CSV table of N, CA and C in Angstrom, one decimal:
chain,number,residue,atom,x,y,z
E,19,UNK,N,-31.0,-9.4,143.9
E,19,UNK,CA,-29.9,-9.1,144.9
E,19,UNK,C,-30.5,-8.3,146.0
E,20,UNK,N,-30.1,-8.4,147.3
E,20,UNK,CA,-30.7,-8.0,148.4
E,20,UNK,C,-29.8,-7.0,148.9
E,21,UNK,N,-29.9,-5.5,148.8
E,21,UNK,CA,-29.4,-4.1,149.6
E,21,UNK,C,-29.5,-3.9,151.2
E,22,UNK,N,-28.4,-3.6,151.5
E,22,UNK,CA,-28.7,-3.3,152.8
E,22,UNK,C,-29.2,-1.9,152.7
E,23,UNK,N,-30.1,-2.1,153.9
E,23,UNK,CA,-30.8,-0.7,154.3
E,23,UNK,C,-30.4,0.5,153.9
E,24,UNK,N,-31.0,1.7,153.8
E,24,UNK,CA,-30.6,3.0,153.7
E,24,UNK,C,-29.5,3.5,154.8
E,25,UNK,N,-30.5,2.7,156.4
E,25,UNK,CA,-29.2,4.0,157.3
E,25,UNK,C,-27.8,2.9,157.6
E,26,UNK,N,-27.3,2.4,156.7
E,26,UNK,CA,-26.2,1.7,156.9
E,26,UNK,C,-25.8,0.8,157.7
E,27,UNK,N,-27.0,0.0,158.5
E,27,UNK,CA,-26.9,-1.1,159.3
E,27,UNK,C,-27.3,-2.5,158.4
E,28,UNK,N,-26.8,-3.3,158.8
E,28,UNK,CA,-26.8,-4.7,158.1
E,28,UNK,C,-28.0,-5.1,158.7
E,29,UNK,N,-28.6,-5.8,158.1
E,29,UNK,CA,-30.0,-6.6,158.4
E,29,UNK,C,-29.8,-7.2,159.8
E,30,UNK,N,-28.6,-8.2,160.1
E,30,UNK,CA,-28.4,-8.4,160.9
E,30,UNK,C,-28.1,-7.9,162.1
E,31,UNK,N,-27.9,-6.6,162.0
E,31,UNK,CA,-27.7,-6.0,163.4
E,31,UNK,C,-29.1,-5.1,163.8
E,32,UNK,N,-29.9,-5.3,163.2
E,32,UNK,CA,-31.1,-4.4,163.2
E,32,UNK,C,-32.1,-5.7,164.0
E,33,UNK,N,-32.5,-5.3,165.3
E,33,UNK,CA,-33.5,-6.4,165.8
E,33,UNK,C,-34.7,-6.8,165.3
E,34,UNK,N,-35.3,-7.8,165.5
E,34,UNK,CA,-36.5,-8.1,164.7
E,34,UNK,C,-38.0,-7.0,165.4
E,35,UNK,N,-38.8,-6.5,164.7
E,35,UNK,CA,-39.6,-6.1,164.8
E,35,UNK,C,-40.7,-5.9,166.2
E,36,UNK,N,-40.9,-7.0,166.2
E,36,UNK,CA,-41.5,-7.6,167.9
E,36,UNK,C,-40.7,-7.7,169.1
E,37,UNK,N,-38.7,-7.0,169.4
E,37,UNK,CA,-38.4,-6.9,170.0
E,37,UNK,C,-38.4,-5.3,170.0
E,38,UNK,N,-38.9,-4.7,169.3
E,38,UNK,CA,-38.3,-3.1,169.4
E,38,UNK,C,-39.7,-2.7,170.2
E,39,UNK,N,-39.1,-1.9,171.5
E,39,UNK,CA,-40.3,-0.9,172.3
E,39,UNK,C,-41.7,-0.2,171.8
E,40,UNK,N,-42.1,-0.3,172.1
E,40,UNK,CA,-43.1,1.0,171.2
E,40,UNK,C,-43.1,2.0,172.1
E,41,UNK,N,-43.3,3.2,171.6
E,41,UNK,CA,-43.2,4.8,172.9
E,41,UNK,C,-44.1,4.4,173.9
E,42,UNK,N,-43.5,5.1,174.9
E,42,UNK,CA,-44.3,5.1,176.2
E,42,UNK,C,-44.2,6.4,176.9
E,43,UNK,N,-45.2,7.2,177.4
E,43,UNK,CA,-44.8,8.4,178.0
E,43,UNK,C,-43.9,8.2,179.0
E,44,UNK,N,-44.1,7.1,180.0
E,44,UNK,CA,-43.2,7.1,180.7
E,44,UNK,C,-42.2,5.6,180.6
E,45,UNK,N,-41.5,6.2,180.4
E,45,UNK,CA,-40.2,5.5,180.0
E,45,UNK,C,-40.1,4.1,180.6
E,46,UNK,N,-39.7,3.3,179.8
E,46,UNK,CA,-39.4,1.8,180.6
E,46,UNK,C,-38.3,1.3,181.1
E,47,UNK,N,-37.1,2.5,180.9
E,47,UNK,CA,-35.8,2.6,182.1
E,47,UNK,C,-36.3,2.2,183.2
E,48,UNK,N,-37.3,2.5,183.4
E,48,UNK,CA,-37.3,2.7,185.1
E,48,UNK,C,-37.6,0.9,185.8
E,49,UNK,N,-38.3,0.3,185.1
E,49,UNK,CA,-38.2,-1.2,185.5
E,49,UNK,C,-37.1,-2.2,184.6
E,50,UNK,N,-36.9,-1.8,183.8
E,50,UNK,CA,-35.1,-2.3,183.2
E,50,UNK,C,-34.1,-2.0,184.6
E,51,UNK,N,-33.5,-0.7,185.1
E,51,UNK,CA,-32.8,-0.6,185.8
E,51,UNK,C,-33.4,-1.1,187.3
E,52,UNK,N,-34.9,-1.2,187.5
E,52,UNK,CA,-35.1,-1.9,188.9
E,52,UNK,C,-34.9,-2.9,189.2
E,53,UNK,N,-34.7,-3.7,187.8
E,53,UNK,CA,-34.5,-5.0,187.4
E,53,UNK,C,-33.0,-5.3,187.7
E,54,UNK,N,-32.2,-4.5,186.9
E,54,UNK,CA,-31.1,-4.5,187.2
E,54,UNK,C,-30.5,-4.5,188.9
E,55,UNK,N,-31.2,-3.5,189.5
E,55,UNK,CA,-30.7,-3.0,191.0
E,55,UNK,C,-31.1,-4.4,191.4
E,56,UNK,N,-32.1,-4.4,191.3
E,56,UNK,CA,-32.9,-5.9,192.7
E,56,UNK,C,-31.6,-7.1,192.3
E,57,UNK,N,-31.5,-7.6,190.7
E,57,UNK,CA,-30.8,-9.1,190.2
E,57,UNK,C,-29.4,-8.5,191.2
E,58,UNK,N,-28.7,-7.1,190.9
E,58,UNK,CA,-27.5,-7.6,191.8
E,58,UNK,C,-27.8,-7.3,192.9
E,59,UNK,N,-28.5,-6.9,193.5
E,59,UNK,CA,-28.3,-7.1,195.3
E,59,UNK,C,-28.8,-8.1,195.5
E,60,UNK,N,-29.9,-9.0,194.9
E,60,UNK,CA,-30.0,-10.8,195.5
E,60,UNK,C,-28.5,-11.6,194.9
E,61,UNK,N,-27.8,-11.1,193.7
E,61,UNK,CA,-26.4,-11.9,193.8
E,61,UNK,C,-25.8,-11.5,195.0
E,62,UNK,N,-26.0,-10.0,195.4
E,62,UNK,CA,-24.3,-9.9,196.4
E,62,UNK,C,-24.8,-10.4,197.8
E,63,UNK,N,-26.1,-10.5,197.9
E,63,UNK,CA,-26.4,-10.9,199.5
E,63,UNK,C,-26.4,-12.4,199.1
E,64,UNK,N,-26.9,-13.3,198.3
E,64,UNK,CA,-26.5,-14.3,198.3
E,64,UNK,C,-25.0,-14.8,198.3
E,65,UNK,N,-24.4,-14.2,197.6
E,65,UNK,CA,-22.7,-14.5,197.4
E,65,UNK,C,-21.9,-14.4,198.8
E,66,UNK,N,-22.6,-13.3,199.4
E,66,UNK,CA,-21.7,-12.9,200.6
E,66,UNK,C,-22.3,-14.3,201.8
E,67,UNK,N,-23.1,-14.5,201.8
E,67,UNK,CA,-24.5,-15.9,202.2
E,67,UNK,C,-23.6,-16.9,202.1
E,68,UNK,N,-22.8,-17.4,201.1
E,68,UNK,CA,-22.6,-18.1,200.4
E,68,UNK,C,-21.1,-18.3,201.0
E,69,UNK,N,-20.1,-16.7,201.1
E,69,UNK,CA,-18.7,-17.0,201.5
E,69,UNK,C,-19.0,-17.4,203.1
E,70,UNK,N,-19.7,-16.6,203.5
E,70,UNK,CA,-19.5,-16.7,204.9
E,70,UNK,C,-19.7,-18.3,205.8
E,71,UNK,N,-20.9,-18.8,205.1
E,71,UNK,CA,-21.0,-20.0,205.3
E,71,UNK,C,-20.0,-20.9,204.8
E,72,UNK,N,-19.2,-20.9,204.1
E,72,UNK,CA,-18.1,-21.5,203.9
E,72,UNK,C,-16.6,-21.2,204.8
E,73,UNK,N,-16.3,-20.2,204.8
E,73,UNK,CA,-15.6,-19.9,205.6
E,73,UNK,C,-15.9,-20.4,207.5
E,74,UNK,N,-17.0,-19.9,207.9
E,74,UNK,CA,-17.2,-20.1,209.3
E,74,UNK,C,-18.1,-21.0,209.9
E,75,UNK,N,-18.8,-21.8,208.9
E,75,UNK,CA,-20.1,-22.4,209.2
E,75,UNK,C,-21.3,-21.9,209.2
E,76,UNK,N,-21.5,-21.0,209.3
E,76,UNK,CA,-22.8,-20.1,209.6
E,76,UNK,C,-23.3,-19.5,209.2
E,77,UNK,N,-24.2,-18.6,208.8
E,77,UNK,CA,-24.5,-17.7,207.9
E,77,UNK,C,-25.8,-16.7,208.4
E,78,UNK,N,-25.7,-15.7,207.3
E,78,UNK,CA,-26.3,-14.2,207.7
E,78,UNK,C,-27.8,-14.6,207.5
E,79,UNK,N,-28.4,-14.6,208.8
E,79,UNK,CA,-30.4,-14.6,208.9
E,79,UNK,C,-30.9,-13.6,208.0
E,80,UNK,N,-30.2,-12.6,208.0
E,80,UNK,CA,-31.4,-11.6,207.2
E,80,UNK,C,-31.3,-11.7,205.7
E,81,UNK,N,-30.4,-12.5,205.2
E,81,UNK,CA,-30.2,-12.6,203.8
E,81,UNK,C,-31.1,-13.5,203.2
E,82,UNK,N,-31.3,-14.6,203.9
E,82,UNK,CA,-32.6,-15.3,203.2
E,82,UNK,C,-34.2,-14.5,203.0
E,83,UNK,N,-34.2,-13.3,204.3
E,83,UNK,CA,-35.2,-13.0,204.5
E,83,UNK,C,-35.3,-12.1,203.3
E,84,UNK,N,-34.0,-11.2,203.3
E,84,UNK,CA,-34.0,-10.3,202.3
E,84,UNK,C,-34.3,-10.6,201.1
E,85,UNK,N,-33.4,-12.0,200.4
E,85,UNK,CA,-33.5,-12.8,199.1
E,85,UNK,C,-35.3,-12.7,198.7
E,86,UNK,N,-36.2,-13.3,200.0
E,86,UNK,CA,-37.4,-13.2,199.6
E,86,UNK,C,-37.8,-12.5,199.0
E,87,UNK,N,-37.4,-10.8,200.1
E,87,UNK,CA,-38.3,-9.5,199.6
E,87,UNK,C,-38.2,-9.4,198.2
E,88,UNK,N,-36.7,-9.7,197.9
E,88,UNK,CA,-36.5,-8.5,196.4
E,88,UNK,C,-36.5,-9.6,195.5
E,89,UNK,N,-37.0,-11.5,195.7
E,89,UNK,CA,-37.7,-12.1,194.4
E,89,UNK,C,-39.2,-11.5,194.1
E,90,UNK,N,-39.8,-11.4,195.1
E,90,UNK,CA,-41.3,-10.7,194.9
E,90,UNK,C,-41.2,-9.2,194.6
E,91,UNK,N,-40.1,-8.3,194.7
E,91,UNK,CA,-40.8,-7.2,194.2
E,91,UNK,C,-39.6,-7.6,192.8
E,92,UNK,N,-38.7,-8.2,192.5
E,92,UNK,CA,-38.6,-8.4,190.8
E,92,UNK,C,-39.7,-9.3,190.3
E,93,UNK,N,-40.5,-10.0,191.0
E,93,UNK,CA,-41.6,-10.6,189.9
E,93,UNK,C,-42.5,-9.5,190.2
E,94,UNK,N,-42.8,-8.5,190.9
E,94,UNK,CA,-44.0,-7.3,190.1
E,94,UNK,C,-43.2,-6.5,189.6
E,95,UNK,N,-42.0,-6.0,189.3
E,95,UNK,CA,-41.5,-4.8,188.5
E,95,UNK,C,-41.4,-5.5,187.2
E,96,UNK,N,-40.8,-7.0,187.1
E,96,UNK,CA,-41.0,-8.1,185.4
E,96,UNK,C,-42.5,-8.0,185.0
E,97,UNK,N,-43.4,-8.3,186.2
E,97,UNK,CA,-44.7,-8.0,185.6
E,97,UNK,C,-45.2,-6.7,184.9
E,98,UNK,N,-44.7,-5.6,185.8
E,98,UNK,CA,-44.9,-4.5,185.1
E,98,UNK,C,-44.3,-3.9,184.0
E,99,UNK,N,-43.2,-4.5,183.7
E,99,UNK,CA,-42.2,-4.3,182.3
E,99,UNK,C,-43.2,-5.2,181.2
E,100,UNK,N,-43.5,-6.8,181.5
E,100,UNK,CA,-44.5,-7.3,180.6
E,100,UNK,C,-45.8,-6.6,180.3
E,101,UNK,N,-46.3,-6.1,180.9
E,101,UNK,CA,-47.8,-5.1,181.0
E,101,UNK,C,-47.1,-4.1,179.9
E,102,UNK,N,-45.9,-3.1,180.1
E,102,UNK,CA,-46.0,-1.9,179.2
E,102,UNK,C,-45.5,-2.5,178.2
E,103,UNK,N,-45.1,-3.8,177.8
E,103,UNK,CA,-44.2,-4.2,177.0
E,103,UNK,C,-45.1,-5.2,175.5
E,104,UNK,N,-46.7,-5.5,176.6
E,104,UNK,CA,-47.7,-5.7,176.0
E,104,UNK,C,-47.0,-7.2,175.8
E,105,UNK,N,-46.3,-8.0,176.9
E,105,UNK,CA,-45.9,-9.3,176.5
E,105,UNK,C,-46.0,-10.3,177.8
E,106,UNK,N,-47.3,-9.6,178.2
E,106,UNK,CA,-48.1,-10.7,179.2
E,106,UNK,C,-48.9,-12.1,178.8
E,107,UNK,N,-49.2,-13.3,179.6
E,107,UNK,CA,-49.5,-14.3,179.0
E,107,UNK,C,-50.9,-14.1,178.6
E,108,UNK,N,-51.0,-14.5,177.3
E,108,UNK,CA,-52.9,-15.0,176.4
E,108,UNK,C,-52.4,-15.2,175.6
E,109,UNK,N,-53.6,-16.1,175.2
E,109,UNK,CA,-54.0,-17.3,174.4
E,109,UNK,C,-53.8,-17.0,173.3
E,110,UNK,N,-53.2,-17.2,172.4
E,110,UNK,CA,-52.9,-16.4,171.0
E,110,UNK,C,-53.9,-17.0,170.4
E,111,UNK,N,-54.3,-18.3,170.1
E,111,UNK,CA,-55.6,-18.3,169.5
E,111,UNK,C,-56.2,-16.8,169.1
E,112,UNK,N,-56.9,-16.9,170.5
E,112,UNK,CA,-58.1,-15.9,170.4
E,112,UNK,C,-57.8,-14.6,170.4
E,113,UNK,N,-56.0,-14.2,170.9
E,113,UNK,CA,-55.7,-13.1,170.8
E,113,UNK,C,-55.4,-12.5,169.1
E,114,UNK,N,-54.6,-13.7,168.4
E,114,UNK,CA,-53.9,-13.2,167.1
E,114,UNK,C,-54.9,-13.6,166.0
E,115,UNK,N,-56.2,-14.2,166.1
E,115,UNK,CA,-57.2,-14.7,165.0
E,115,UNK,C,-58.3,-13.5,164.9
E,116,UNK,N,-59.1,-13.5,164.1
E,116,UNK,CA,-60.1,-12.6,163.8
E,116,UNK,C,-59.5,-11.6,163.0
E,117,UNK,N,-60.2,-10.1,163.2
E,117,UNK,CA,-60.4,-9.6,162.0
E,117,UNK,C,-59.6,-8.2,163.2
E,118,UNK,N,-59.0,-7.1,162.5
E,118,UNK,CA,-58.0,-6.1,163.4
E,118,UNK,C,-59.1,-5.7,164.4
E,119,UNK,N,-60.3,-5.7,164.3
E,119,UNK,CA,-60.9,-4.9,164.9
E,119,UNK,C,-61.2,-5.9,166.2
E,120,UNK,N,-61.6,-6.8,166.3
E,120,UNK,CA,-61.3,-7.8,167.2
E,120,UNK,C,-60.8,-8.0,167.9
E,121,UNK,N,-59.0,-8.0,167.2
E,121,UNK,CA,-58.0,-7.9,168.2
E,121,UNK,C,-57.6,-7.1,169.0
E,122,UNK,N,-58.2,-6.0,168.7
E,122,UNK,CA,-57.9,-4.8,169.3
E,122,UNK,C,-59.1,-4.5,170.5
E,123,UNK,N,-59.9,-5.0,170.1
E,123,UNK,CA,-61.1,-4.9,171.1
E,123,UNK,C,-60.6,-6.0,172.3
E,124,UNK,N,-60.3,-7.1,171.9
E,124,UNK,CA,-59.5,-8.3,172.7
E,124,UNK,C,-58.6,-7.4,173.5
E,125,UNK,N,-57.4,-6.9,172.7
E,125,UNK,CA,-56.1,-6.3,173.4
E,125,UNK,C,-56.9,-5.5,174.9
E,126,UNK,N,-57.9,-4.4,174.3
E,126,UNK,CA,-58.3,-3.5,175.4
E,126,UNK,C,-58.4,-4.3,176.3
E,127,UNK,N,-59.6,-4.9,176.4
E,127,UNK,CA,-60.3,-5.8,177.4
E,127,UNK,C,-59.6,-6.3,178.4
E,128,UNK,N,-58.1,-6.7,177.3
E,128,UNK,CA,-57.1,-7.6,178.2
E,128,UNK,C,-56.6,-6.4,179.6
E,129,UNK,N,-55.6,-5.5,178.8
E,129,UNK,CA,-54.9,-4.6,178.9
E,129,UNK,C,-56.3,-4.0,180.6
E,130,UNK,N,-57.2,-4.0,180.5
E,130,UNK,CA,-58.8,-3.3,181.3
E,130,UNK,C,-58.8,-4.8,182.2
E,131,UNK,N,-58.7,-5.7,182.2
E,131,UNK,CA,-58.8,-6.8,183.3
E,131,UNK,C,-57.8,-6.4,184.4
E,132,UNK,N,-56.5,-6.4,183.2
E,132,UNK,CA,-55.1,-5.9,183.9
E,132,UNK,C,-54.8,-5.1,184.9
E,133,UNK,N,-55.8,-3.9,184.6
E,133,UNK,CA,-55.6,-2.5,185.7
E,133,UNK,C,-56.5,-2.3,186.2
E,134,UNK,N,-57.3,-3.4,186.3
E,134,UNK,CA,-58.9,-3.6,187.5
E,134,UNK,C,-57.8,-4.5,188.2
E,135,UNK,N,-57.5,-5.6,188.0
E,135,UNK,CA,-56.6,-6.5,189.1
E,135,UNK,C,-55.5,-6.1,189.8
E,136,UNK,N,-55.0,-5.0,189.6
E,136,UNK,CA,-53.4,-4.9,190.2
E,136,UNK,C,-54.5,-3.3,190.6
E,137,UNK,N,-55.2,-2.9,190.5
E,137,UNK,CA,-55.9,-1.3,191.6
E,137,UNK,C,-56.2,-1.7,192.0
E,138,UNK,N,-57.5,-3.2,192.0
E,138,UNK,CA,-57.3,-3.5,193.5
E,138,UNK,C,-56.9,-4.4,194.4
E,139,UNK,N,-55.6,-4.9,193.7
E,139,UNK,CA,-54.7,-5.1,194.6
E,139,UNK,C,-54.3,-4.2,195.0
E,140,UNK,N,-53.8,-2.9,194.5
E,140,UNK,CA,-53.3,-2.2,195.3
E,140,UNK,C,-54.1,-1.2,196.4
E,141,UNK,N,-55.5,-1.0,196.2
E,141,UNK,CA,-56.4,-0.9,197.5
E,141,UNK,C,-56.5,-0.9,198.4
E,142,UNK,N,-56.3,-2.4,198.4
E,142,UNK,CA,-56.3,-4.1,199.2
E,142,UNK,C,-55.3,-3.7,199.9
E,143,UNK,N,-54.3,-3.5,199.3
E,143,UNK,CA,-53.3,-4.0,199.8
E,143,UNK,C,-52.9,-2.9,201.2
E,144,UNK,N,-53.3,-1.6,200.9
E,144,UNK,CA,-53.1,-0.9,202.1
E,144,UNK,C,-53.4,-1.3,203.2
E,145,UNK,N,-54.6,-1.8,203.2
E,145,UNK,CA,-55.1,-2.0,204.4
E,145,UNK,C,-54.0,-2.9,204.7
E,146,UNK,N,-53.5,-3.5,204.4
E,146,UNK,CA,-52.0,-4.8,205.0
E,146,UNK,C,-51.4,-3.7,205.5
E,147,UNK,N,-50.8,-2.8,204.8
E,147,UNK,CA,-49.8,-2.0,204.9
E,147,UNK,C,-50.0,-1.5,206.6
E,148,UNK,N,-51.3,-0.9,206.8
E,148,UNK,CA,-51.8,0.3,208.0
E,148,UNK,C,-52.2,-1.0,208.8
E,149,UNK,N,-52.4,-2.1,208.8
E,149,UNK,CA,-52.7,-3.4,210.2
E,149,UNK,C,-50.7,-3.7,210.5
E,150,UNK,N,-49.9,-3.5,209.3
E,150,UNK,CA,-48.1,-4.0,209.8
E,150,UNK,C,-48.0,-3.1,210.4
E,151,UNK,N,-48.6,-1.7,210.3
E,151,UNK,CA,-47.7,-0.1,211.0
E,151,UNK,C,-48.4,-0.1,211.9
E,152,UNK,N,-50.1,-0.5,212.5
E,152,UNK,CA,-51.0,0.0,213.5
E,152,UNK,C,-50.5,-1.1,214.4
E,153,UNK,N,-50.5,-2.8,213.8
E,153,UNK,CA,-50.3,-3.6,215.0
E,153,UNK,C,-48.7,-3.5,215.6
E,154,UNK,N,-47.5,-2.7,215.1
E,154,UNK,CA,-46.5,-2.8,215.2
E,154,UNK,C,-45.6,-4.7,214.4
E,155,UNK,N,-46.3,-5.2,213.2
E,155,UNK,CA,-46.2,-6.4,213.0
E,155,UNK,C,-44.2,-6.5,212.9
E,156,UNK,N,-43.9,-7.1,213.1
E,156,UNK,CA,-42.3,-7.7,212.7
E,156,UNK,C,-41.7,-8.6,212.0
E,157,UNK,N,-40.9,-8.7,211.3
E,157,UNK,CA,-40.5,-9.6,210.2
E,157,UNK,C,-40.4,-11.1,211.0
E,158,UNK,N,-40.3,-12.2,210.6
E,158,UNK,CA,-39.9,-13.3,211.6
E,158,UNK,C,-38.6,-13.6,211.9
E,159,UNK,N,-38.1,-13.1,210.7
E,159,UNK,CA,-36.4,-13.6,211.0
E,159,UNK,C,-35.6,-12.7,211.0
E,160,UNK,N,-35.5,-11.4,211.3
E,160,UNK,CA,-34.9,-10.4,211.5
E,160,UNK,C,-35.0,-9.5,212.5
E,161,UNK,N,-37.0,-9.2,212.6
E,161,UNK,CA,-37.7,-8.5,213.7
E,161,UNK,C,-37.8,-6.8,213.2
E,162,UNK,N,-37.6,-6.5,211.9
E,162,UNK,CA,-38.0,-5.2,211.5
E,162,UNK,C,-39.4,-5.2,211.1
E,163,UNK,N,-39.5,-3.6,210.9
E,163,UNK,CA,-41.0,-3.4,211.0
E,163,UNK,C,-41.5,-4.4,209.8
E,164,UNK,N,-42.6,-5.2,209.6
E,164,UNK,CA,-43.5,-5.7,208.6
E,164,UNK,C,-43.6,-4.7,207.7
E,165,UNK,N,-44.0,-3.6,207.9
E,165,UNK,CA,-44.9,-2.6,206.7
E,165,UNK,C,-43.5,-2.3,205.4
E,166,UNK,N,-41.9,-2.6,205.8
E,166,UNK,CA,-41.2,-2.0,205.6
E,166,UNK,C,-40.8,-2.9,203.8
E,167,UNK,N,-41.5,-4.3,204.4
E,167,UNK,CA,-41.8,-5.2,202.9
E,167,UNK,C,-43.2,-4.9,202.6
E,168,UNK,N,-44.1,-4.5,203.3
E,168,UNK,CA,-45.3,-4.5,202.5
E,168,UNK,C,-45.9,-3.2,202.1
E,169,UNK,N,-45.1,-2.2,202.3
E,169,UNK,CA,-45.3,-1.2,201.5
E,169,UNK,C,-44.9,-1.2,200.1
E,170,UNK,N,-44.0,-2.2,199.6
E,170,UNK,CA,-44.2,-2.2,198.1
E,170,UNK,C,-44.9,-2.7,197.4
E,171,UNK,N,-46.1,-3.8,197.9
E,171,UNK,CA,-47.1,-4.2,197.3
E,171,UNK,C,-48.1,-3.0,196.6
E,172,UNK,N,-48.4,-2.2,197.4
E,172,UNK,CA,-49.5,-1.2,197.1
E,172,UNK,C,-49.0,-0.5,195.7
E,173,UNK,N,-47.4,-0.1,196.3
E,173,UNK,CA,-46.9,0.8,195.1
E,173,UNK,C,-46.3,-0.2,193.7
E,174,UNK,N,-46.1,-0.7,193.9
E,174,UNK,CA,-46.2,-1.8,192.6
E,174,UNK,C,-47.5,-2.0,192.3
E,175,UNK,N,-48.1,-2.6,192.8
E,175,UNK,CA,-49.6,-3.0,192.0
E,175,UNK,C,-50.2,-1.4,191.3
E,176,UNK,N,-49.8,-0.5,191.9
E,176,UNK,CA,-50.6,0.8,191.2
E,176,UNK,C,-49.7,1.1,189.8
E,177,UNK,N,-48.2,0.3,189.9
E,177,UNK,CA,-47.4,0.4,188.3
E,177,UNK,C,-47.6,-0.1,187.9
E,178,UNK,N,-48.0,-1.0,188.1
E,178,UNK,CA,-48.7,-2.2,187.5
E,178,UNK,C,-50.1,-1.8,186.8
E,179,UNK,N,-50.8,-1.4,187.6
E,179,UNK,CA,-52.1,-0.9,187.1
E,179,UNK,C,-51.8,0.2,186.2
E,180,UNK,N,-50.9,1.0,186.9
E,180,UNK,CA,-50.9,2.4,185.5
E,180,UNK,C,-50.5,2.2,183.8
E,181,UNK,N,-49.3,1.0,184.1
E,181,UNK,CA,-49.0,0.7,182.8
E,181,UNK,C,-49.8,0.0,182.0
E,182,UNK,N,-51.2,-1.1,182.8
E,182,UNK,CA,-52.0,-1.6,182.1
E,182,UNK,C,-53.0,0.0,181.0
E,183,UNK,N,-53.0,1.0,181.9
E,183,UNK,CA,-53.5,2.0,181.7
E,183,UNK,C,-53.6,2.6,180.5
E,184,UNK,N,-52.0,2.7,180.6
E,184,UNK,CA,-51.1,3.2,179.6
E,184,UNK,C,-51.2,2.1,178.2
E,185,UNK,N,-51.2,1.2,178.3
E,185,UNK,CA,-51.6,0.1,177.5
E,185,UNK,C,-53.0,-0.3,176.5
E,186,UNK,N,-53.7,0.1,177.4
E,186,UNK,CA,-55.6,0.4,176.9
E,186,UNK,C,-55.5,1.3,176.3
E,187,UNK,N,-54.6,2.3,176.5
E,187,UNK,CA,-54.9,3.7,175.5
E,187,UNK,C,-53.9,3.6,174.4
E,188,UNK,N,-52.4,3.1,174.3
E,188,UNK,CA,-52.1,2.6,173.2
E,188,UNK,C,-52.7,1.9,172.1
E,189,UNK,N,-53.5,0.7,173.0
E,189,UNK,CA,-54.4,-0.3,171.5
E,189,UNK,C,-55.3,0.2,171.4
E,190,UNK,N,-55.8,1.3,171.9
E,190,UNK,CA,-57.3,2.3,171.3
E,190,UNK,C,-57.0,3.4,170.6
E,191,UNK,N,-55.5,3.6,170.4
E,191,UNK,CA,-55.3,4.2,169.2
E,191,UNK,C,-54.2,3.8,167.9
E,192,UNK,N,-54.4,2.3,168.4
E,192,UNK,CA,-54.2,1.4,167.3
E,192,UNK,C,-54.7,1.5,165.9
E,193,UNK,N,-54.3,2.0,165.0
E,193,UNK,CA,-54.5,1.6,163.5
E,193,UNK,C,-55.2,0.1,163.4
């Protein structure tokens, strides 16, 4: 016969193992709720997108433009939730076979590709940032400053990199 748990939750309400967080010094609220902010302001600027053009025929130019900005900075704040979340894509093959010490050497490696590619992207990416602010560049379909979407590249790719960071030092004090 099978007992439920000591702290009085039913098996079933207790998540499975591979969904529960592992600690992080810095907390993963912070890209859960970015996630949250960005999904509803691309619903309400679409929805409002959405009445207006029904109602009048016409609809709001800067909402498509906007829609773009905040798909690209939710695909790097999702990337950076996967990075701390250690549930980025590889090859399970070669990730989940061998021997612990392997995998863990693997994990680093990975986790160290991770935060070489997104620092320098985020580098890189300044220089974008300082040619939108020095050339005065402008959006196309609105006419605001350029730098004002491309200043989140830099600062994401460096959360990106820090969490890979934070990551490499987790599975190097992997058991």
């Amino acid at each position: 016969m099978h007992l439920p748990p000591e702290s009085g939750h039913a098996p079933e309400a207790m998540p499975p193992l591979d969904e529960v967080d592992e600690p992080v010094k810095v907390t993963l609220k912070i890209e859960d709720w970015l996630t949250v902010i960005v999904m509803g302001a691309l619903a309400l600027f679409t929805f409002a997108n959405v009445l207006v053009r029904y109602f009048t025929s016409q609809s709001f130019a800067w909402t498509e433009e906007f829609s773009v900005f905040l798909m690209i900075v939710l695909a790097l704040v999702g990337s950076s939730a996967a990075i701390a979340r250690d549930r980025h894509i590889r090859i399970e093959y070669f990730s989940g076979n061998g021997s612990m010490a392997r995998r863990k050497k693997l994990a680093q490696l990975g986790a160290a590709m991770v935060a070489i590619l997104f620092g320098l992207i985020a580098v890189l990416s300044v220089r974008l940032v300082w040619d939108d602010y020095r050339f005065n560049e402008t959006s196309p379909g609105i006419g605001i400053p350029q730098w004002w979407y491309s200043i989140w590249l830099p600062i994401l790719s460096l959360a990106m990199a820090l969490r890979a960071v934070g990551l490499f030092i987790r599975r190097g004090r992997r058991a």
